[in-house]
């Protein structure tokens, strides 16, 4: 039941009305839930949460909210550093790259994201070729 509820909530993030709710700061609890599930030991939960955050981070206003949500940012950074699941890797990398590129993100957060990408690449990179390419591109462009 928990997994089904999480997946339904994640699927709703594709609707513009839902993204607007996040942008306006009316979904702090949902952000914390997504952040917590980024580090779940259940692959489908981790994939759903990182996927939802990747979709939402495509909106600059929501990316700022995600960056300000400690649980979200730490969950995504943890997933980037430690996941060996290609589906989670690409979702988490997509989310943090979108956050790093968004208007209104602090220099400190940008540096933290850059550092995590560098660290993961220095440890051998990603299983996901798409995550690998996106991370390498971000390092090249951001250095």
CSV table of N, CA and C in Angstrom, one decimal:
chain,number,residue,atom,x,y,z
A,1,UNK,N,0.8,-1.2,0.0
A,1,UNK,CA,0.0,0.0,0.0
A,1,UNK,C,0.9,1.3,0.0
A,2,UNK,N,1.9,1.2,0.8
A,2,UNK,CA,2.8,2.4,0.9
A,2,UNK,C,3.5,2.7,-0.5
A,3,UNK,N,3.9,1.6,-1.1
A,3,UNK,CA,4.6,1.8,-2.4
A,3,UNK,C,3.6,2.3,-3.5
A,4,UNK,N,2.4,1.8,-3.5
A,4,UNK,CA,1.4,2.2,-4.4
A,4,UNK,C,1.0,3.7,-4.2
A,5,UNK,N,0.9,4.1,-2.9
A,5,UNK,CA,0.6,5.5,-2.6
A,5,UNK,C,1.7,6.4,-3.1
A,6,UNK,N,3.0,6.0,-2.8
A,6,UNK,CA,4.1,6.8,-3.2
A,6,UNK,C,4.2,6.9,-4.7
A,7,UNK,N,4.0,5.8,-5.4
A,7,UNK,CA,4.0,5.9,-6.9
A,7,UNK,C,2.9,6.7,-7.5
A,8,UNK,N,1.7,6.7,-6.9
A,8,UNK,CA,0.6,7.5,-7.3
A,8,UNK,C,0.9,9.0,-7.1
A,9,UNK,N,1.5,9.3,-6.0
A,9,UNK,CA,1.9,10.7,-5.7
A,9,UNK,C,2.9,11.2,-6.7
A,10,UNK,N,3.9,10.3,-7.0
A,10,UNK,CA,5.0,10.6,-7.9
A,10,UNK,C,4.4,10.8,-9.3
A,11,UNK,N,3.5,10.0,-9.7
A,11,UNK,CA,2.9,10.1,-11.1
A,11,UNK,C,2.1,11.4,-11.2
A,12,UNK,N,1.6,11.9,-10.1
A,12,UNK,CA,0.8,13.2,-10.2
A,12,UNK,C,1.7,14.4,-10.4
A,13,UNK,N,3.0,14.3,-10.2
A,13,UNK,CA,3.9,15.4,-10.3
A,13,UNK,C,4.0,15.9,-11.8
A,14,UNK,N,3.6,15.1,-12.7
A,14,UNK,CA,3.6,15.5,-14.1
A,14,UNK,C,2.6,16.5,-14.5
A,15,UNK,N,1.5,16.6,-13.6
A,15,UNK,CA,0.5,17.6,-13.9
A,15,UNK,C,0.9,19.0,-13.5
A,16,UNK,N,0.7,20.0,-14.4
A,16,UNK,CA,1.1,21.4,-14.2
A,16,UNK,C,0.5,21.9,-12.8
A,17,UNK,N,-0.8,21.5,-12.5
A,17,UNK,CA,-1.4,22.0,-11.3
A,17,UNK,C,-0.6,21.6,-10.1
A,18,UNK,N,-0.1,20.4,-10.1
A,18,UNK,CA,0.7,19.8,-9.0
A,18,UNK,C,2.0,20.5,-8.9
A,19,UNK,N,2.7,20.7,-10.0
A,19,UNK,CA,4.0,21.4,-10.0
A,19,UNK,C,3.8,22.9,-9.5
A,20,UNK,N,2.7,23.5,-9.8
A,20,UNK,CA,2.4,24.8,-9.3
A,20,UNK,C,2.2,24.8,-7.8
A,21,UNK,N,1.6,23.8,-7.3
A,21,UNK,CA,1.4,23.6,-5.8
A,21,UNK,C,2.8,23.5,-5.1
A,22,UNK,N,3.7,22.8,-5.7
A,22,UNK,CA,5.0,22.7,-5.2
A,22,UNK,C,5.8,24.0,-5.3
A,23,UNK,N,5.6,24.7,-6.4
A,23,UNK,CA,6.3,26.0,-6.6
A,23,UNK,C,5.8,27.1,-5.6
A,24,UNK,N,4.5,27.0,-5.2
A,24,UNK,CA,4.0,27.9,-4.3
A,24,UNK,C,4.3,27.6,-2.8
A,25,UNK,N,5.0,26.5,-2.6
A,25,UNK,CA,5.3,26.1,-1.2
A,25,UNK,C,4.2,25.4,-0.5
A,26,UNK,N,3.3,24.8,-1.2
A,26,UNK,CA,2.2,24.2,-0.6
A,26,UNK,C,2.3,22.6,-0.5
A,27,UNK,N,3.5,22.2,-0.7
A,27,UNK,CA,3.8,20.7,-0.7
A,27,UNK,C,5.1,20.4,0.0
A,28,UNK,N,5.3,21.0,1.2
A,28,UNK,CA,6.5,20.8,1.9
A,28,UNK,C,6.5,19.3,2.5
A,29,UNK,N,5.4,18.8,2.9
A,29,UNK,CA,5.4,17.4,3.4
A,29,UNK,C,5.7,16.4,2.3
A,30,UNK,N,5.1,16.7,1.1
A,30,UNK,CA,5.4,15.8,0.0
A,30,UNK,C,6.9,15.8,-0.4
A,31,UNK,N,7.5,17.0,-0.3
A,31,UNK,CA,8.9,17.1,-0.6
A,31,UNK,C,9.7,16.3,0.4
A,32,UNK,N,9.4,16.4,1.7
A,32,UNK,CA,10.1,15.6,2.7
A,32,UNK,C,9.9,14.1,2.5
A,33,UNK,N,8.7,13.7,2.0
A,33,UNK,CA,8.5,12.3,1.8
A,33,UNK,C,9.3,11.8,0.6
A,34,UNK,N,9.4,12.6,-0.5
A,34,UNK,CA,10.2,12.2,-1.6
A,34,UNK,C,11.7,12.1,-1.2
A,35,UNK,N,12.1,13.1,-0.4
A,35,UNK,CA,13.5,13.1,0.0
A,35,UNK,C,13.8,11.9,0.8
A,36,UNK,N,12.9,11.5,1.7
A,36,UNK,CA,13.2,10.3,2.5
A,36,UNK,C,13.2,9.0,1.7
A,37,UNK,N,12.4,8.9,0.7
A,37,UNK,CA,12.4,7.7,-0.2
A,37,UNK,C,13.5,7.7,-1.2
A,38,UNK,N,14.2,8.8,-1.3
A,38,UNK,CA,15.4,8.7,-2.2
A,38,UNK,C,16.5,7.8,-1.7
A,39,UNK,N,16.4,7.5,-0.4
A,39,UNK,CA,17.4,6.6,0.2
A,39,UNK,C,16.8,5.3,0.7
A,40,UNK,N,15.6,5.0,0.2
A,40,UNK,CA,14.9,3.7,0.5
A,40,UNK,C,15.7,2.5,0.0
A,41,UNK,N,15.6,1.4,0.7
A,41,UNK,CA,16.2,0.2,0.3
A,41,UNK,C,15.4,-0.5,-0.8
A,42,UNK,N,14.2,0.0,-1.0
A,42,UNK,CA,13.3,-0.6,-2.0
A,42,UNK,C,13.5,0.1,-3.3
A,43,UNK,N,14.0,-0.6,-4.3
A,43,UNK,CA,14.3,0.0,-5.6
A,43,UNK,C,13.2,0.8,-6.2
A,44,UNK,N,12.0,0.3,-6.2
A,44,UNK,CA,10.9,1.0,-6.8
A,44,UNK,C,10.5,2.3,-6.1
A,45,UNK,N,10.7,2.3,-4.8
A,45,UNK,CA,10.4,3.5,-4.0
A,45,UNK,C,11.5,4.6,-4.3
A,46,UNK,N,12.7,4.1,-4.3
A,46,UNK,CA,13.8,5.0,-4.6
A,46,UNK,C,13.7,5.6,-6.0
A,47,UNK,N,13.3,4.8,-7.0
A,47,UNK,CA,13.2,5.2,-8.4
A,47,UNK,C,12.0,6.2,-8.5
A,48,UNK,N,10.9,5.9,-7.8
A,48,UNK,CA,9.7,6.8,-7.9
A,48,UNK,C,10.0,8.1,-7.3
A,49,UNK,N,10.7,8.2,-6.2
A,49,UNK,CA,11.0,9.4,-5.5
A,49,UNK,C,12.0,10.3,-6.3
A,50,UNK,N,13.1,9.6,-6.7
A,50,UNK,CA,14.0,10.4,-7.5
A,50,UNK,C,13.5,10.9,-8.8
A,51,UNK,N,12.6,10.0,-9.4
A,51,UNK,CA,11.9,10.4,-10.7
A,51,UNK,C,11.0,11.6,-10.5
A,52,UNK,N,10.2,11.6,-9.4
A,52,UNK,CA,9.3,12.7,-9.1
A,52,UNK,C,10.1,14.0,-8.9
A,53,UNK,N,11.2,13.9,-8.2
A,53,UNK,CA,12.1,15.1,-8.0
A,53,UNK,C,12.7,15.6,-9.2
A,54,UNK,N,13.1,14.6,-10.1
A,54,UNK,CA,13.7,15.0,-11.4
A,54,UNK,C,12.7,15.8,-12.2
A,55,UNK,N,11.4,15.3,-12.3
A,55,UNK,CA,10.4,16.0,-13.0
A,55,UNK,C,10.2,17.4,-12.4
A,56,UNK,N,10.0,17.5,-11.1
A,56,UNK,CA,9.7,18.8,-10.4
A,56,UNK,C,10.9,19.7,-10.6
A,57,UNK,N,12.1,19.3,-10.5
A,57,UNK,CA,13.3,20.1,-10.6
A,57,UNK,C,13.4,20.8,-12.0
A,58,UNK,N,12.7,20.3,-12.9
A,58,UNK,CA,12.6,21.0,-14.2
A,58,UNK,C,12.0,22.3,-14.2
A,59,UNK,N,11.3,22.7,-13.1
A,59,UNK,CA,10.7,24.0,-12.9
A,59,UNK,C,11.6,24.8,-12.0
A,60,UNK,N,12.1,25.9,-12.4
A,60,UNK,CA,13.1,26.6,-11.5
A,60,UNK,C,12.5,26.9,-10.1
A,61,UNK,N,11.2,27.3,-10.1
A,61,UNK,CA,10.7,27.7,-8.8
A,61,UNK,C,10.6,26.5,-7.8
A,62,UNK,N,10.4,25.3,-8.4
A,62,UNK,CA,10.3,24.1,-7.6
A,62,UNK,C,11.7,23.6,-7.3
A,63,UNK,N,12.6,23.8,-8.2
A,63,UNK,CA,14.0,23.4,-7.9
A,63,UNK,C,14.6,24.2,-6.7
A,64,UNK,N,14.2,25.4,-6.6
A,64,UNK,CA,14.6,26.2,-5.4
A,64,UNK,C,14.0,25.6,-4.1
A,65,UNK,N,12.8,25.2,-4.2
A,65,UNK,CA,12.1,24.6,-3.0
A,65,UNK,C,12.8,23.2,-2.7
A,66,UNK,N,13.1,22.5,-3.7
A,66,UNK,CA,13.8,21.2,-3.5
A,66,UNK,C,15.2,21.4,-2.8
A,67,UNK,N,15.9,22.4,-3.3
A,67,UNK,CA,17.2,22.7,-2.8
A,67,UNK,C,17.1,23.2,-1.3
A,68,UNK,N,16.0,23.9,-1.0
A,68,UNK,CA,15.8,24.4,0.4
A,68,UNK,C,15.3,23.3,1.3
A,69,UNK,N,14.9,22.2,0.8
A,69,UNK,CA,14.4,21.1,1.6
A,69,UNK,C,15.6,20.2,1.9
A,70,UNK,N,16.1,20.2,3.1
A,70,UNK,CA,17.3,19.5,3.5
A,70,UNK,C,17.1,18.0,3.2
A,71,UNK,N,15.9,17.4,3.5
A,71,UNK,CA,15.7,16.0,3.3
A,71,UNK,C,15.8,15.7,1.8
A,72,UNK,N,15.3,16.5,1.0
A,72,UNK,CA,15.3,16.3,-0.5
A,72,UNK,C,16.7,16.4,-1.0
A,73,UNK,N,17.4,17.5,-0.7
A,73,UNK,CA,18.7,17.7,-1.3
A,73,UNK,C,19.7,16.6,-0.8
A,74,UNK,N,19.6,16.3,0.5
A,74,UNK,CA,20.5,15.2,1.0
A,74,UNK,C,20.1,13.8,0.4
A,75,UNK,N,18.9,13.6,0.3
A,75,UNK,CA,18.4,12.3,-0.3
A,75,UNK,C,18.9,12.2,-1.7
A,76,UNK,N,18.8,13.2,-2.5
A,76,UNK,CA,19.3,13.2,-3.9
A,76,UNK,C,20.8,13.0,-4.0
A,77,UNK,N,21.5,13.8,-3.2
A,77,UNK,CA,23.0,13.7,-3.2
A,77,UNK,C,23.4,12.3,-2.7
A,78,UNK,N,22.7,11.7,-1.8
A,78,UNK,CA,23.1,10.4,-1.3
A,78,UNK,C,22.8,9.4,-2.5
A,79,UNK,N,21.7,9.5,-3.2
A,79,UNK,CA,21.4,8.6,-4.3
A,79,UNK,C,22.5,8.8,-5.4
A,80,UNK,N,22.9,10.0,-5.7
A,80,UNK,CA,23.9,10.2,-6.7
A,80,UNK,C,25.2,9.5,-6.3
A,81,UNK,N,25.6,9.7,-5.0
A,81,UNK,CA,26.9,9.1,-4.5
A,81,UNK,C,26.8,7.6,-4.4
A,82,UNK,N,25.7,7.0,-4.0
A,82,UNK,CA,25.7,5.6,-3.5
A,82,UNK,C,24.9,4.6,-4.3
A,83,UNK,N,24.0,5.1,-5.2
A,83,UNK,CA,23.2,4.2,-5.9
A,83,UNK,C,23.9,3.5,-7.0
A,84,UNK,N,23.7,2.2,-7.2
A,84,UNK,CA,24.2,1.5,-8.4
A,84,UNK,C,23.1,1.0,-9.3
A,85,UNK,N,21.9,1.6,-9.1
A,85,UNK,CA,20.8,1.3,-9.9
A,85,UNK,C,20.7,2.3,-11.1
A,86,UNK,N,20.9,1.9,-12.3
A,86,UNK,CA,20.8,2.9,-13.4
A,86,UNK,C,19.6,3.8,-13.4
A,87,UNK,N,18.4,3.2,-13.2
A,87,UNK,CA,17.2,4.0,-13.2
A,87,UNK,C,17.2,5.1,-12.1
A,88,UNK,N,17.8,4.8,-11.0
A,88,UNK,CA,17.9,5.8,-9.9
A,88,UNK,C,19.0,6.8,-10.2
A,89,UNK,N,20.1,6.3,-10.7
A,89,UNK,CA,21.2,7.2,-11.1
A,89,UNK,C,20.8,8.3,-12.0
A,90,UNK,N,20.2,8.0,-13.1
A,90,UNK,CA,19.8,9.0,-14.1
A,90,UNK,C,18.8,10.0,-13.5
A,91,UNK,N,17.8,9.5,-12.8
A,91,UNK,CA,16.8,10.3,-12.2
A,91,UNK,C,17.5,11.3,-11.2
A,92,UNK,N,18.3,10.8,-10.3
A,92,UNK,CA,19.0,11.6,-9.3
A,92,UNK,C,19.9,12.6,-9.9
A,93,UNK,N,20.7,12.2,-10.9
A,93,UNK,CA,21.6,13.1,-11.6
A,93,UNK,C,20.8,14.2,-12.3
A,94,UNK,N,19.8,13.8,-13.0
A,94,UNK,CA,18.9,14.8,-13.7
A,94,UNK,C,18.4,15.8,-12.7
A,95,UNK,N,17.9,15.3,-11.6
A,95,UNK,CA,17.4,16.3,-10.6
A,95,UNK,C,18.4,17.3,-10.1
A,96,UNK,N,19.6,16.8,-9.7
A,96,UNK,CA,20.5,17.7,-9.1
A,96,UNK,C,21.2,18.6,-10.2
A,97,UNK,N,21.3,18.2,-11.4
A,97,UNK,CA,21.8,19.0,-12.5
A,97,UNK,C,20.7,20.1,-12.8
A,98,UNK,N,19.4,19.8,-12.8
A,98,UNK,CA,18.4,20.8,-13.0
A,98,UNK,C,18.4,21.8,-11.8
A,99,UNK,N,18.6,21.3,-10.6
A,99,UNK,CA,18.7,22.2,-9.5
A,99,UNK,C,19.9,23.1,-9.6
A,100,UNK,N,21.0,22.6,-9.9
A,100,UNK,CA,22.2,23.4,-10.1
A,100,UNK,C,22.1,24.5,-11.1
A,101,UNK,N,21.4,24.2,-12.1
A,101,UNK,CA,21.2,25.2,-13.2
A,101,UNK,C,20.0,26.2,-13.0
A,102,UNK,N,19.2,25.9,-12.0
A,102,UNK,CA,18.0,26.8,-11.8
A,102,UNK,C,18.4,28.2,-11.3
A,103,UNK,N,17.6,29.1,-11.7
A,103,UNK,CA,17.7,30.5,-11.1
A,103,UNK,C,17.4,30.5,-9.6
A,104,UNK,N,18.1,31.2,-8.8
A,104,UNK,CA,17.8,31.3,-7.4
A,104,UNK,C,18.5,30.3,-6.5
A,105,UNK,N,19.3,29.4,-7.1
A,105,UNK,CA,20.0,28.4,-6.3
A,105,UNK,C,21.3,29.1,-5.7
A,106,UNK,N,21.5,28.8,-4.4
A,106,UNK,CA,22.7,29.4,-3.8
A,106,UNK,C,24.0,28.9,-4.3
A,107,UNK,N,25.0,29.7,-4.2
A,107,UNK,CA,26.4,29.2,-4.6
A,107,UNK,C,26.8,28.0,-3.8
A,108,UNK,N,26.5,28.0,-2.6
A,108,UNK,CA,26.8,26.9,-1.7
A,108,UNK,C,26.2,25.6,-2.2
A,109,UNK,N,24.9,25.6,-2.6
A,109,UNK,CA,24.3,24.4,-3.1
A,109,UNK,C,24.9,24.0,-4.4
A,110,UNK,N,25.1,25.0,-5.3
A,110,UNK,CA,25.8,24.7,-6.6
A,110,UNK,C,27.1,23.9,-6.4
A,111,UNK,N,27.9,24.5,-5.4
A,111,UNK,CA,29.2,23.8,-5.1
A,111,UNK,C,29.0,22.4,-4.6
A,112,UNK,N,28.1,22.2,-3.7
A,112,UNK,CA,27.8,20.9,-3.1
A,112,UNK,C,27.5,19.9,-4.2
A,113,UNK,N,26.6,20.3,-5.1
A,113,UNK,CA,26.2,19.4,-6.2
A,113,UNK,C,27.4,19.1,-7.1
A,114,UNK,N,28.2,20.1,-7.5
A,114,UNK,CA,29.4,19.9,-8.3
A,114,UNK,C,30.3,19.0,-7.6
A,115,UNK,N,30.5,19.1,-6.3
A,115,UNK,CA,31.5,18.3,-5.6
A,115,UNK,C,31.0,16.8,-5.6
A,116,UNK,N,29.7,16.6,-5.4
A,116,UNK,CA,29.2,15.2,-5.4
A,116,UNK,C,29.3,14.6,-6.7
A,117,UNK,N,29.1,15.3,-7.8
A,117,UNK,CA,29.3,14.8,-9.2
A,117,UNK,C,30.7,14.4,-9.4
A,118,UNK,N,31.6,15.3,-9.0
A,118,UNK,CA,33.1,15.1,-9.1
A,118,UNK,C,33.5,13.8,-8.4
A,119,UNK,N,33.0,13.7,-7.1
A,119,UNK,CA,33.3,12.5,-6.3
A,119,UNK,C,32.9,11.2,-6.9
A,120,UNK,N,31.6,11.2,-7.4
A,120,UNK,CA,31.1,10.0,-8.0
A,120,UNK,C,31.9,9.6,-9.3
A,121,UNK,N,32.2,10.6,-10.1
A,121,UNK,CA,33.0,10.3,-11.3
A,121,UNK,C,34.4,9.9,-11.0
A,122,UNK,N,35.0,10.4,-9.9
A,122,UNK,CA,36.3,10.0,-9.5
A,122,UNK,C,36.4,8.6,-9.0
A,123,UNK,N,35.2,8.1,-8.5
A,123,UNK,CA,35.1,6.7,-8.0
A,123,UNK,C,34.7,5.7,-9.1
A,124,UNK,N,34.8,6.1,-10.3
A,124,UNK,CA,34.5,5.1,-11.4
A,124,UNK,C,33.3,5.4,-12.2
A,125,UNK,N,32.5,6.4,-11.7
A,125,UNK,CA,31.3,6.8,-12.5
A,125,UNK,C,30.1,6.0,-12.2
A,126,UNK,N,29.2,6.0,-13.2
A,126,UNK,CA,27.8,5.5,-13.0
A,126,UNK,C,27.6,4.3,-13.9
A,127,UNK,N,26.7,3.4,-13.5
A,127,UNK,CA,26.2,2.3,-14.3
A,127,UNK,C,25.4,2.8,-15.5
A,128,UNK,N,24.6,3.8,-15.3
A,128,UNK,CA,23.8,4.4,-16.3
A,128,UNK,C,24.7,5.3,-17.2
A,129,UNK,N,24.7,5.0,-18.5
A,129,UNK,CA,25.5,5.8,-19.4
A,129,UNK,C,25.0,7.2,-19.5
A,130,UNK,N,23.6,7.3,-19.5
A,130,UNK,CA,23.0,8.7,-19.5
A,130,UNK,C,23.4,9.5,-18.3
A,131,UNK,N,23.4,8.9,-17.1
A,131,UNK,CA,23.8,9.6,-15.9
A,131,UNK,C,25.3,10.0,-16.1
A,132,UNK,N,26.1,9.1,-16.6
A,132,UNK,CA,27.6,9.4,-16.7
A,132,UNK,C,27.8,10.6,-17.7
A,133,UNK,N,27.1,10.6,-18.8
A,133,UNK,CA,27.2,11.6,-19.8
A,133,UNK,C,26.8,13.0,-19.2
A,134,UNK,N,25.6,13.0,-18.5
A,134,UNK,CA,25.1,14.2,-18.0
A,134,UNK,C,26.0,14.8,-16.9
A,135,UNK,N,26.5,13.9,-16.0
A,135,UNK,CA,27.5,14.3,-15.0
A,135,UNK,C,28.8,14.9,-15.6
A,136,UNK,N,29.3,14.2,-16.6
A,136,UNK,CA,30.5,14.7,-17.2
A,136,UNK,C,30.3,16.0,-17.9
A,137,UNK,N,29.2,16.2,-18.5
A,137,UNK,CA,28.8,17.4,-19.2
A,137,UNK,C,28.7,18.6,-18.2
A,138,UNK,N,28.1,18.3,-17.1
A,138,UNK,CA,28.0,19.3,-16.0
A,138,UNK,C,29.3,19.7,-15.4
A,139,UNK,N,30.2,18.7,-15.3
A,139,UNK,CA,31.5,19.0,-14.8
A,139,UNK,C,32.3,19.9,-15.8
A,140,UNK,N,32.2,19.5,-17.0
A,140,UNK,CA,32.9,20.3,-18.1
A,140,UNK,C,32.4,21.7,-18.2
A,141,UNK,N,31.1,21.9,-18.1
A,141,UNK,CA,30.5,23.2,-18.3
A,141,UNK,C,30.7,24.0,-17.0
A,142,UNK,N,30.7,23.4,-15.9
A,142,UNK,CA,30.8,24.1,-14.6
A,142,UNK,C,32.2,24.4,-14.0
A,143,UNK,N,33.2,23.9,-14.7
A,143,UNK,CA,34.5,24.1,-14.2
A,143,UNK,C,35.1,25.4,-14.6
